[in-house]
Short mmCIF file of C-alpha atoms in Angstrom, two decimals:
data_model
loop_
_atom_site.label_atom_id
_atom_site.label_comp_id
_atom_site.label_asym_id
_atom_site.label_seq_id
_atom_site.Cartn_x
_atom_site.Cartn_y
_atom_site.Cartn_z
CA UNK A 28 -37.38 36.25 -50.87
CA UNK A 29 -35.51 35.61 -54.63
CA UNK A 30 -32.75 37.43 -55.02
CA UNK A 31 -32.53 39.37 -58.32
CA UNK A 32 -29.75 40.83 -59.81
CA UNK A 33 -30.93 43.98 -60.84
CA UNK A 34 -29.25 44.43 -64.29
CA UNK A 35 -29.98 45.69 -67.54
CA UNK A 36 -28.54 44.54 -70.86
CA UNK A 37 -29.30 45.90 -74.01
CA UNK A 38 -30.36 42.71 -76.77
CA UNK A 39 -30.03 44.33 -80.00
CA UNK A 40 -29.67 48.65 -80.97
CA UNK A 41 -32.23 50.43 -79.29
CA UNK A 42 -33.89 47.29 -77.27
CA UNK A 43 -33.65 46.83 -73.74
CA UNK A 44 -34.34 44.38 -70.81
CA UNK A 45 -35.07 45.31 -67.30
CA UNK A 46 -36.23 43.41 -64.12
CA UNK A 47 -38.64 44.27 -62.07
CA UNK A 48 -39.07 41.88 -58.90
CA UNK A 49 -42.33 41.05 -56.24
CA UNK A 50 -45.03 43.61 -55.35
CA UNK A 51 -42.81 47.03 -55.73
CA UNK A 52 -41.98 45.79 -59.20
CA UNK A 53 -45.27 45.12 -60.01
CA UNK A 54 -46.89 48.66 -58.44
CA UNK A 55 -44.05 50.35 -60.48
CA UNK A 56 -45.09 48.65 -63.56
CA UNK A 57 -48.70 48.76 -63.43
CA UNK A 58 -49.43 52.46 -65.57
CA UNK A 59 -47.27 51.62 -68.07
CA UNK A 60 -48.70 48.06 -68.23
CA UNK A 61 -52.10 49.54 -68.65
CA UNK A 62 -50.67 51.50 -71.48
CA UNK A 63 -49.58 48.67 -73.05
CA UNK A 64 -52.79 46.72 -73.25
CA UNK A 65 -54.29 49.55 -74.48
CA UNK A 66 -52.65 49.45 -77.86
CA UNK A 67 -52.90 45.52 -78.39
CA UNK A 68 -55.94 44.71 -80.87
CA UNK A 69 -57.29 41.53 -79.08
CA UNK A 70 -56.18 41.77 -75.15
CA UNK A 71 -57.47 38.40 -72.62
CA UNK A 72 -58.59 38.73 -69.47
CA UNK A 73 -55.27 37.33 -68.03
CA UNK A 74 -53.23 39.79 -69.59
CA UNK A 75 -54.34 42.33 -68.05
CA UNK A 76 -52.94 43.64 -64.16
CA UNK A 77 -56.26 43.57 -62.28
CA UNK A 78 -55.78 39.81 -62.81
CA UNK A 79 -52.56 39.43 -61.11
CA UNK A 80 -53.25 41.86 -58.67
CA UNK A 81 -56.50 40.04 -57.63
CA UNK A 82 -54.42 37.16 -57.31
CA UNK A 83 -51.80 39.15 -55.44
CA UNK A 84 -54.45 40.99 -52.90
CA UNK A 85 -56.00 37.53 -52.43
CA UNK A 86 -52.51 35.49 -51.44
CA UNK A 87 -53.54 33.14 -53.59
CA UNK A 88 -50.18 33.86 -55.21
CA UNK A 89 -47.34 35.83 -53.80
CA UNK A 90 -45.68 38.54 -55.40
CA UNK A 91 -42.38 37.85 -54.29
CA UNK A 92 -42.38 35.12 -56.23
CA UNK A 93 -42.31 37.20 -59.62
CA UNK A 94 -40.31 38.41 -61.73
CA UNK A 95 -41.26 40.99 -64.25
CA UNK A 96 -39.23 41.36 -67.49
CA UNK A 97 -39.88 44.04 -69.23
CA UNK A 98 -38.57 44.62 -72.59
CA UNK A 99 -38.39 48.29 -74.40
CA UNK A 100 -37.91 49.18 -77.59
CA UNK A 101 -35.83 52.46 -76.95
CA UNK A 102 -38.02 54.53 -75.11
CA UNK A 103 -41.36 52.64 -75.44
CA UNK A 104 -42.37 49.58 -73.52
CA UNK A 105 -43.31 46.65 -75.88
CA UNK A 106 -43.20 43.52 -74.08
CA UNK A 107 -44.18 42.17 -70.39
CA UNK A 108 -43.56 38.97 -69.08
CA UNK A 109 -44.78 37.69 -65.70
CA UNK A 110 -42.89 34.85 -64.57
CA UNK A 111 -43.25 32.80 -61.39
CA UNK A 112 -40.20 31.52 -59.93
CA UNK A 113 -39.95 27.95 -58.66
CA UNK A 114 -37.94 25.07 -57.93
CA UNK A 115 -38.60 21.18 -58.46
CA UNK A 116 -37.10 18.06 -56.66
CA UNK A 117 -37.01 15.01 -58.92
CA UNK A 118 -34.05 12.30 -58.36
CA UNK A 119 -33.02 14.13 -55.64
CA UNK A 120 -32.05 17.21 -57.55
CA UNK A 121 -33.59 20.50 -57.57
CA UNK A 122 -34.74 21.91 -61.22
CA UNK A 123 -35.31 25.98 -61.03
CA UNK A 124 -38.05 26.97 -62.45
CA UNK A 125 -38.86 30.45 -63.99
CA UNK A 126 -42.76 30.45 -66.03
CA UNK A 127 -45.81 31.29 -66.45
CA UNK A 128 -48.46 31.64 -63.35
CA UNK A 129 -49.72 27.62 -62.89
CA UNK A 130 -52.58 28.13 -60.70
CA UNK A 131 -55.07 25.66 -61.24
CA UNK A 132 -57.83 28.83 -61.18
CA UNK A 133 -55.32 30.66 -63.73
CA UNK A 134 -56.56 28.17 -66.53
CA UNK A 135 -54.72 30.15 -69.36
CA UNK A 136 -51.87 32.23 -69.13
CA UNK A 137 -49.68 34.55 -71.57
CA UNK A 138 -47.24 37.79 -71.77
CA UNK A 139 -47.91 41.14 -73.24
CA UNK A 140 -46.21 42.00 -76.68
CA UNK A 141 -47.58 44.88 -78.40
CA UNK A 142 -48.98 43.83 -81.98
CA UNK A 143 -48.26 47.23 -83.54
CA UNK A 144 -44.81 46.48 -83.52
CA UNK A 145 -42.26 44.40 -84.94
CA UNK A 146 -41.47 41.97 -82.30
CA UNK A 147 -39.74 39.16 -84.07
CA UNK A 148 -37.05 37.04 -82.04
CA UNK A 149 -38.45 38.75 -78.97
CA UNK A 150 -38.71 34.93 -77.02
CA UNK A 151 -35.14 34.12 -78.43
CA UNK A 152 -33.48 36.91 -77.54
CA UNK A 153 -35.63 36.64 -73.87
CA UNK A 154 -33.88 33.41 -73.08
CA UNK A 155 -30.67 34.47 -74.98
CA UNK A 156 -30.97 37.14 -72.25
CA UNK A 157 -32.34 35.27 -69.14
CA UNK A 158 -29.04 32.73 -69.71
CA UNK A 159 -26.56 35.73 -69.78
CA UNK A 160 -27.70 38.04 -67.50
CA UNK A 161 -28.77 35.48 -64.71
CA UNK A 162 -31.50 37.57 -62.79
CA UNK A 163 -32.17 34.19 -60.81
CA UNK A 164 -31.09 30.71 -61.13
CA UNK A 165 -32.75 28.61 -63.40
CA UNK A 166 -32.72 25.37 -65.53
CA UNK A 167 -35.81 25.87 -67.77
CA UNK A 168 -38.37 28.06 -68.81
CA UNK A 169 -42.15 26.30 -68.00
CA UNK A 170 -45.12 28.04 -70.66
CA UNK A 171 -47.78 25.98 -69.72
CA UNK A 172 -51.46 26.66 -70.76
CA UNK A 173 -50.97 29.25 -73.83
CA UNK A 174 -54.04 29.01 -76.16
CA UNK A 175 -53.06 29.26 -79.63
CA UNK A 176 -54.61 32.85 -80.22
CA UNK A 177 -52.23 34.34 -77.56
CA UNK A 178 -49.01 36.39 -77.60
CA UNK A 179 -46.58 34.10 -76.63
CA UNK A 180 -47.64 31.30 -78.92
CA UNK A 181 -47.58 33.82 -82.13
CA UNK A 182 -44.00 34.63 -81.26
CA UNK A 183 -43.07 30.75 -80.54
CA UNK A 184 -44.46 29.82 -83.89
CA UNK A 185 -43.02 32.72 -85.71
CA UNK A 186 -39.70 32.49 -84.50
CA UNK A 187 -39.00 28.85 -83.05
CA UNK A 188 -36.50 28.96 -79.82
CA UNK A 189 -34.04 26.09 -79.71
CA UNK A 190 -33.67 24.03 -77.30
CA UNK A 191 -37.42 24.42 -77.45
CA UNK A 192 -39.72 21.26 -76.39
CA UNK A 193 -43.14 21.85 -77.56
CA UNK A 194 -46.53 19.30 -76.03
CA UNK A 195 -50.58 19.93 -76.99
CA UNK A 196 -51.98 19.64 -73.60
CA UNK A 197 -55.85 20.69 -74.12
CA UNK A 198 -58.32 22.95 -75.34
CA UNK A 199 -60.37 25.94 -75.22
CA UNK A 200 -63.60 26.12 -76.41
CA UNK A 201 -65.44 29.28 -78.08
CA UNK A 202 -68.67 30.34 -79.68
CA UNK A 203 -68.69 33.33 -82.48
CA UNK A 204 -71.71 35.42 -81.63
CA UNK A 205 -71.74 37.90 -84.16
CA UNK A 206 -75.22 37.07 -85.24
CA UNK A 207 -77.79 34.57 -83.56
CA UNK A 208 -77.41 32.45 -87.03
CA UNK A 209 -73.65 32.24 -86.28
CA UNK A 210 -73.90 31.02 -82.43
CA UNK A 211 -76.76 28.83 -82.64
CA UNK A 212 -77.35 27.62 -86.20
CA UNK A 213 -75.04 24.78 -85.92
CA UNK A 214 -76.76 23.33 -82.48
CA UNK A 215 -78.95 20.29 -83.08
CA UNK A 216 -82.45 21.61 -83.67
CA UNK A 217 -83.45 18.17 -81.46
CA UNK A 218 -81.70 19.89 -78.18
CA UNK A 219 -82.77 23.39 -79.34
CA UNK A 220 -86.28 21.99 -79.05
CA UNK A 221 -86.11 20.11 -76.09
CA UNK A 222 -84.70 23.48 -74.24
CA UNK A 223 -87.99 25.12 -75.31
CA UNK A 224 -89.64 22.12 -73.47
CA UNK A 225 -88.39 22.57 -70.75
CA UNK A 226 -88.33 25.94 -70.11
CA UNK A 227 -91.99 25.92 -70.81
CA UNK A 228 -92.04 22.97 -68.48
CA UNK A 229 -90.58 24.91 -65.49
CA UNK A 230 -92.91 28.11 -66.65
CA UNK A 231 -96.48 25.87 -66.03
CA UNK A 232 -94.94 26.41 -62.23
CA UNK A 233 -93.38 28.99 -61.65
CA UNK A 234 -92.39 32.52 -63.97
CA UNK A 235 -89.19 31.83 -65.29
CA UNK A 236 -86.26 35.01 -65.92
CA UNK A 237 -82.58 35.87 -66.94
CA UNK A 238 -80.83 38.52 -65.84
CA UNK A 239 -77.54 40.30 -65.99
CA UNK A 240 -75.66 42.01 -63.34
CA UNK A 241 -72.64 44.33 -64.66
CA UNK A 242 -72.49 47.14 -61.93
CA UNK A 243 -71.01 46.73 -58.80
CA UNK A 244 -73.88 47.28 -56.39
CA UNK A 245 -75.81 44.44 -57.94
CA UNK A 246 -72.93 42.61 -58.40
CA UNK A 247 -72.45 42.14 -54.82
CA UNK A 248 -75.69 40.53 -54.14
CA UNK A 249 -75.22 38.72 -57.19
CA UNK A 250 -71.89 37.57 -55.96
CA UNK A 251 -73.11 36.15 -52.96
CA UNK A 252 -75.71 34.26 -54.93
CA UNK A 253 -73.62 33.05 -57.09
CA UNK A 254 -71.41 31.11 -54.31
CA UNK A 255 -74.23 29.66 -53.09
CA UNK A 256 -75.52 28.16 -56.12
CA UNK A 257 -71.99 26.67 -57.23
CA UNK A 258 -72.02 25.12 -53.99
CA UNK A 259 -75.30 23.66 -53.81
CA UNK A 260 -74.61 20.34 -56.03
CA UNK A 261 -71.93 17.99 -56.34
CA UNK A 262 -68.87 20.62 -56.09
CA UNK A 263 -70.19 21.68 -52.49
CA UNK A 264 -69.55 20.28 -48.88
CA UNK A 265 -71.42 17.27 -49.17
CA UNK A 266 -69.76 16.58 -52.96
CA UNK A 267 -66.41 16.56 -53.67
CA UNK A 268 -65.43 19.96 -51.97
CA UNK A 269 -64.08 21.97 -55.54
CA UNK A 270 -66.27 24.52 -54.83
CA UNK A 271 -65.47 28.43 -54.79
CA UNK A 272 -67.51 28.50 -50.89
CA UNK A 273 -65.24 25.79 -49.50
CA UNK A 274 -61.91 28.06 -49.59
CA UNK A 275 -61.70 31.62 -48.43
CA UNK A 276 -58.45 32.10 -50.41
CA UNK A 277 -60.69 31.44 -53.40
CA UNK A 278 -63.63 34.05 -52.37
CA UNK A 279 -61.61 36.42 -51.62
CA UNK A 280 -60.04 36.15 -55.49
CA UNK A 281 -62.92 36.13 -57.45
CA UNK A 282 -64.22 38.69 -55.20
CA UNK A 283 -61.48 40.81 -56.20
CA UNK A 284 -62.33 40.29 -59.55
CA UNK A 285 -65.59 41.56 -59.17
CA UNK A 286 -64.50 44.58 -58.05
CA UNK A 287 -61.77 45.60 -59.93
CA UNK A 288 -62.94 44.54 -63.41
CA UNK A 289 -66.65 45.20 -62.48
CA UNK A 290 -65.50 49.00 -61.46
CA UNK A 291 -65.41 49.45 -65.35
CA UNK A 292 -68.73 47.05 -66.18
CA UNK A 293 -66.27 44.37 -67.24
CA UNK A 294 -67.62 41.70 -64.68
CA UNK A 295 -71.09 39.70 -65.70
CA UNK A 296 -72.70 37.24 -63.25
CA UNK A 297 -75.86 35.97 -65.13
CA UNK A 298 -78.68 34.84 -63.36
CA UNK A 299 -81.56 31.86 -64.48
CA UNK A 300 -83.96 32.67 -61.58
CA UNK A 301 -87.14 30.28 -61.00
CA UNK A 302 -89.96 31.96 -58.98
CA UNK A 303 -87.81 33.81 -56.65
CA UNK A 304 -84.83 31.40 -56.27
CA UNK A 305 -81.80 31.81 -58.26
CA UNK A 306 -81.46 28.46 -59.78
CA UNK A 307 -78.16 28.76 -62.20
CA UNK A 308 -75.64 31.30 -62.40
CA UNK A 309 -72.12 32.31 -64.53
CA UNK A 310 -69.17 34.58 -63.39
CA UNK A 311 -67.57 35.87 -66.56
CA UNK A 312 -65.25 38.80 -67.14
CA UNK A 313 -65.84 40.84 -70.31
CA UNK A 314 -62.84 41.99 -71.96
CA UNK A 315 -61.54 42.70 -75.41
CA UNK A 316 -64.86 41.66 -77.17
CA UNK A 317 -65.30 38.06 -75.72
CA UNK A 318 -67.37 37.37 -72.47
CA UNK A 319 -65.14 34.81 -70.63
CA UNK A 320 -67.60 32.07 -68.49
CA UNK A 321 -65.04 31.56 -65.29
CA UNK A 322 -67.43 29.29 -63.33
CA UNK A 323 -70.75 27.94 -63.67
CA UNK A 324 -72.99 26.79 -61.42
CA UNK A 325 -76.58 25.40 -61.05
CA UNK A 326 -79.39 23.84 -58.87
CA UNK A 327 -79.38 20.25 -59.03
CA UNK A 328 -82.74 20.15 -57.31
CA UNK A 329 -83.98 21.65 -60.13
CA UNK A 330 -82.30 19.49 -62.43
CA UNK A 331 -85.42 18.33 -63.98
CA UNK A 332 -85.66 21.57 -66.79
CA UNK A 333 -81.62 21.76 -66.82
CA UNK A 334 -80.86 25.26 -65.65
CA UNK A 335 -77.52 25.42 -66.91
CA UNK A 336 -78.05 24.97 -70.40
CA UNK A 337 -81.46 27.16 -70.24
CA UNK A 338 -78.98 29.69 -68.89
CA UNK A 339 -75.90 29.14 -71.13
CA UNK A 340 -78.43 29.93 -74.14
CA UNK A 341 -79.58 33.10 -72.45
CA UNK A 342 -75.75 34.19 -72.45
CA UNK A 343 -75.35 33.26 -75.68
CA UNK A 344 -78.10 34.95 -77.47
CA UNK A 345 -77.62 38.22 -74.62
CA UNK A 346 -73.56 38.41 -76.78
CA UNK A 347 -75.34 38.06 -79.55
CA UNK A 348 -77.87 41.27 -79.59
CA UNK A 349 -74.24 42.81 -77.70
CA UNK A 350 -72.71 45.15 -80.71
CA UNK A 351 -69.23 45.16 -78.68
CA UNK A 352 -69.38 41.12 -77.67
CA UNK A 353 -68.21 38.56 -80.63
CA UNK A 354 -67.52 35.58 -78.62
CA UNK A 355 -68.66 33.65 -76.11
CA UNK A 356 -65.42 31.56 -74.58
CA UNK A 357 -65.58 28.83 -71.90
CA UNK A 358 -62.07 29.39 -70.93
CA UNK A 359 -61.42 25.48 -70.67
CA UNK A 360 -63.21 22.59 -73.07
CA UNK A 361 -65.68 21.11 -70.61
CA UNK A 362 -67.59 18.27 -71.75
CA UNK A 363 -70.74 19.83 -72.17
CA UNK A 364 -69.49 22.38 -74.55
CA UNK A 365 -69.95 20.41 -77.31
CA UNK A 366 -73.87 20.37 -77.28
CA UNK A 367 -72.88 23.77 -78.50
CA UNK A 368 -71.04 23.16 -81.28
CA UNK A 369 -68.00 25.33 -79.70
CA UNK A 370 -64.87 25.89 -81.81
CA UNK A 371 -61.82 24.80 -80.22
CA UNK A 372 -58.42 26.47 -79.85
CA UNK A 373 -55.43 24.57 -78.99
CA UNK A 374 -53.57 25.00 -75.72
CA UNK A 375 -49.90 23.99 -75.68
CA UNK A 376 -47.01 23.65 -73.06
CA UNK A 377 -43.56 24.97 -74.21
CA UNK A 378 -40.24 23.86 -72.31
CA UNK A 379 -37.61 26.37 -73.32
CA UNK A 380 -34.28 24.78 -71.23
CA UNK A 381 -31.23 26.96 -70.04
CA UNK A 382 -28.52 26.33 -72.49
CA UNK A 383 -26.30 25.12 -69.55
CA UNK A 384 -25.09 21.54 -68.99
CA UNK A 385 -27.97 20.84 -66.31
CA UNK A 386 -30.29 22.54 -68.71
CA UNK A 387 -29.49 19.71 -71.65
CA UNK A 388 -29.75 17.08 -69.72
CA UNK A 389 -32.77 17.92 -68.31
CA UNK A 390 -34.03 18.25 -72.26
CA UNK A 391 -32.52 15.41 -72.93
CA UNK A 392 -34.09 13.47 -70.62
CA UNK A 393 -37.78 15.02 -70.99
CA UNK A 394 -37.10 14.16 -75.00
CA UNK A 395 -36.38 10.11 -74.27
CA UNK A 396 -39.10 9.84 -71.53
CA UNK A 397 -41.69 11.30 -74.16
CA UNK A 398 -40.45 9.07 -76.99
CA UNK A 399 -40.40 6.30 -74.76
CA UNK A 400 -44.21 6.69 -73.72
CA UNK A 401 -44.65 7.55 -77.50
CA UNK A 402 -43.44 4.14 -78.34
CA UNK A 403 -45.30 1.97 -75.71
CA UNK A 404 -48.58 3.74 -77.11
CA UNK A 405 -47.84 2.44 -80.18
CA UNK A 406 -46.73 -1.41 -78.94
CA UNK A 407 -49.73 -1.36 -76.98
CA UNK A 408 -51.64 -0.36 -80.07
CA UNK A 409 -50.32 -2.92 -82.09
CA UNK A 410 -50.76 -5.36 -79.73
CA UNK A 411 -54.55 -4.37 -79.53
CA UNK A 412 -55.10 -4.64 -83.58
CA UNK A 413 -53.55 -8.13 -83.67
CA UNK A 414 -55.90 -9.37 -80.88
CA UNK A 415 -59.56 -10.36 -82.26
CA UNK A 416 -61.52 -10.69 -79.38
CA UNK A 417 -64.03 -7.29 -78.90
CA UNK A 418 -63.70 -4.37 -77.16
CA UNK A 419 -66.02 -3.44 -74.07
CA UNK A 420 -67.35 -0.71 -75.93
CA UNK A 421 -66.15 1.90 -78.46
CA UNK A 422 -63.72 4.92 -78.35
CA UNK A 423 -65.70 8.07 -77.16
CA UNK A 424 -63.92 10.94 -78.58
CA UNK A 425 -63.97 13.31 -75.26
CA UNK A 426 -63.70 16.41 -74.03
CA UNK A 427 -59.88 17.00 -74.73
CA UNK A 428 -60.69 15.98 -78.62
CA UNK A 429 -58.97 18.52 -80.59
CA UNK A 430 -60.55 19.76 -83.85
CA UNK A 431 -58.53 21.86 -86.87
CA UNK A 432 -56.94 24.51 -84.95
CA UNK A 433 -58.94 27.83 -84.64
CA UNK A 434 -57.79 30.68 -87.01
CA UNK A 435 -56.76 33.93 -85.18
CA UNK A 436 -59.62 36.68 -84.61
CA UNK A 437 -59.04 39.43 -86.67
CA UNK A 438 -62.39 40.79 -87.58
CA UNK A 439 -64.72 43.08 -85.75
CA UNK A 440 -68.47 41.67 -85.33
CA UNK A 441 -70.19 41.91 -88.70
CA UNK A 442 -72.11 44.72 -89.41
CA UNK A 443 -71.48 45.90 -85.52
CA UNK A 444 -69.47 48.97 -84.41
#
């Protein structure tokens, strides 16, 4: 176990830092972290407890590996962030690590600031505070995979933290469903049609229904269904082995999931079910207005009238006629999503170092290795323009293409309560 120094130190009049450390930390913090997400006006999935405590309960992380700041504004809590604490060898020399939970299953990640208050220099006065009061030891600050709607990349932006080392590593994806125009006007009428075909295709056989499971007694069958459909194709035993079935550790999170945030109907599973075989299905957590598609997962036997996407527009047009659902997100930008003309939102990777000697050279050294690959790009580039003979085939913009970044949600669905 981490030791932490267990000390306080007041930032500025009337604001306040304290540590809380592992699973007794957590369990201490958990009302008042409910209260907290209770005020903001757009709260993720991932911000709220039941998701670190399903990944707590399922040892897919461990809790003595976190450290909770909390910051309080005088007697009110405003701020939580869970950090994971970690250590790197490179070059023979360890790097400590304090940041954000990097689970590959914890695709996005962020802290808790409440937006009804003024906040500003919260991250600076964070490290300011992490650097003095040395509640572990540690060389840099990792914020990897924070969309640009979230917390922690509001307060980055607003008030930049030097040495700060910012990288675009990806995308999230998003459709607006406030009305069925909004969602699905901008899809290609061509693969609207063809959906048509082939659900009426797969009807001439057998009947053809969707359906939604939100309370927990269905949502255990549905569950079970679920994991066997995700690992029927290509992500299964006899594929490459990715899927949720193949790892208990993995079961047993989204399982807890299910029951914590489907306890207060905030877990969907969706089912496309042909005859009486369930023949694509979606895990999604509904929370703060947006349903949130986890994993996906389909028949490839039936692959001839495309299950997925005759499921994916049942969700969407299901948000749709939902007055307390505006979005439909995807989490990450999978390739597919662009058949639905998704909106994407920029996720970004911030490196905040300590402001110690190992600290700068670390910075240092991350700065010349990306201006070095920066500048081979661009050799390489010029190297390809001079040379006339013809590429193999053209650029293909893919799946990590970003567009203009998305504009922050501030509206409530039109005409909805």
């Amino acid at each position: 176990m981490t030791a932490i120094r267990q000390f306080t130190q007041t930032t500025r009049p009337n604001r306040k830092i304290v540590p809380l450390h592992g699973r007794n930390g957590f369990e201490q913090l958990t009302i008042r972290w409910n209260q907290l997400i209770s005020r903001l006006a757009h709260m993720r999935f991932y911000q709220h407890p039941d998701w670190y405590r399903a990944l707590f309960d399922s040892a897919l992380a461990d809790p003595d590996e976190f450290l909770f700041l909390t910051v309080y504004d005088g007697p009110d809590l405003v701020g939580i962030f869970p950090f994971h604490i970690g250590n790197v060898c490179m070059l023979g020399t360890t790097i400590h690590t304090i940041g954000l939970c990097n689970h590959p299953h914890m695709v996005l990640a962020d802290c808790v600031i409440d937006d009804s208050r003024e906040c500003t220099r919260l991250i600076a006065e964070l490290a300011r505070w992490l650097h003095e009061a040395r509640p572990v030891a540690w060389d840099v600050l990792l914020l990897d995979k924070i969309p640009q709607r979230s917390a922690f990349y509001h307060a980055l932006c607003a008030e930049p933290v030097h040495p700060l080392v910012p990288n675009v590593t990806g995308s999230s994806a998003h459709v607006s469903t406030e009305s069925e125009e909004a969602a699905l006007g901008p899809v290609s009428g061509s693969f609207k049609r063809n959906l048509r075909r082939l659900a009426k295709r797969a009807e001439e056989t057998a009947p053809l229904r969707y359906e939604v499971c939100h309370t927990l007694p269905e949502l255990d069958l549905a569950f079970r269904q679920f994991l066997r459909v995700e690992a029927s194709g290509w992500k299964g035993a006899c594929g490459i082995g990715t899927a949720i079935a193949q790892d208990e550790t993995l079961v047993s999170f989204y399982r807890e999931l299910m029951q914590r945030f489907g306890a207060r109907g905030q877990c969907i599973i969706n089912r496309l079910i042909y005859g009486d075989e369930v023949v694509a299905s979606q895990f999604g957590l509904l929370v703060g207005g947006a349903l949130n598609i986890l994993k996906i997962g389909y028949s490839e036997d039936h692959g001839w009238f495309a299950p997925g996407n005759l499921a994916m527009e049942r969700t969407i047009r299901w948000c749709c006629a939902r007055p307390d659902v505006y979005e439909l997100s995807f989490v990450t930008c999978p390739s597919w999503s662009h058949l639905w003309k998704a909106r994407q939102e920029t996720v970004a990777s911030f490196r905040i170092f300590n402001p110690s000697v190992k600290g700068l050279l670390l910075r240092t050294g991350l700065q010349t290795k990306r201006w070095y690959a920066k500048w081979h790009h661009r050799s390489d580039t010029t190297e390809q323009r001079a040379d006339p003979s013809p590429t193999d085939a053209p650029e293909k913009q893919g799946a990590d293409h970003l567009d203009a970044p998305a504009s922050r949600i501030n509206s409530a669905k039109a005409g909805k309560s």
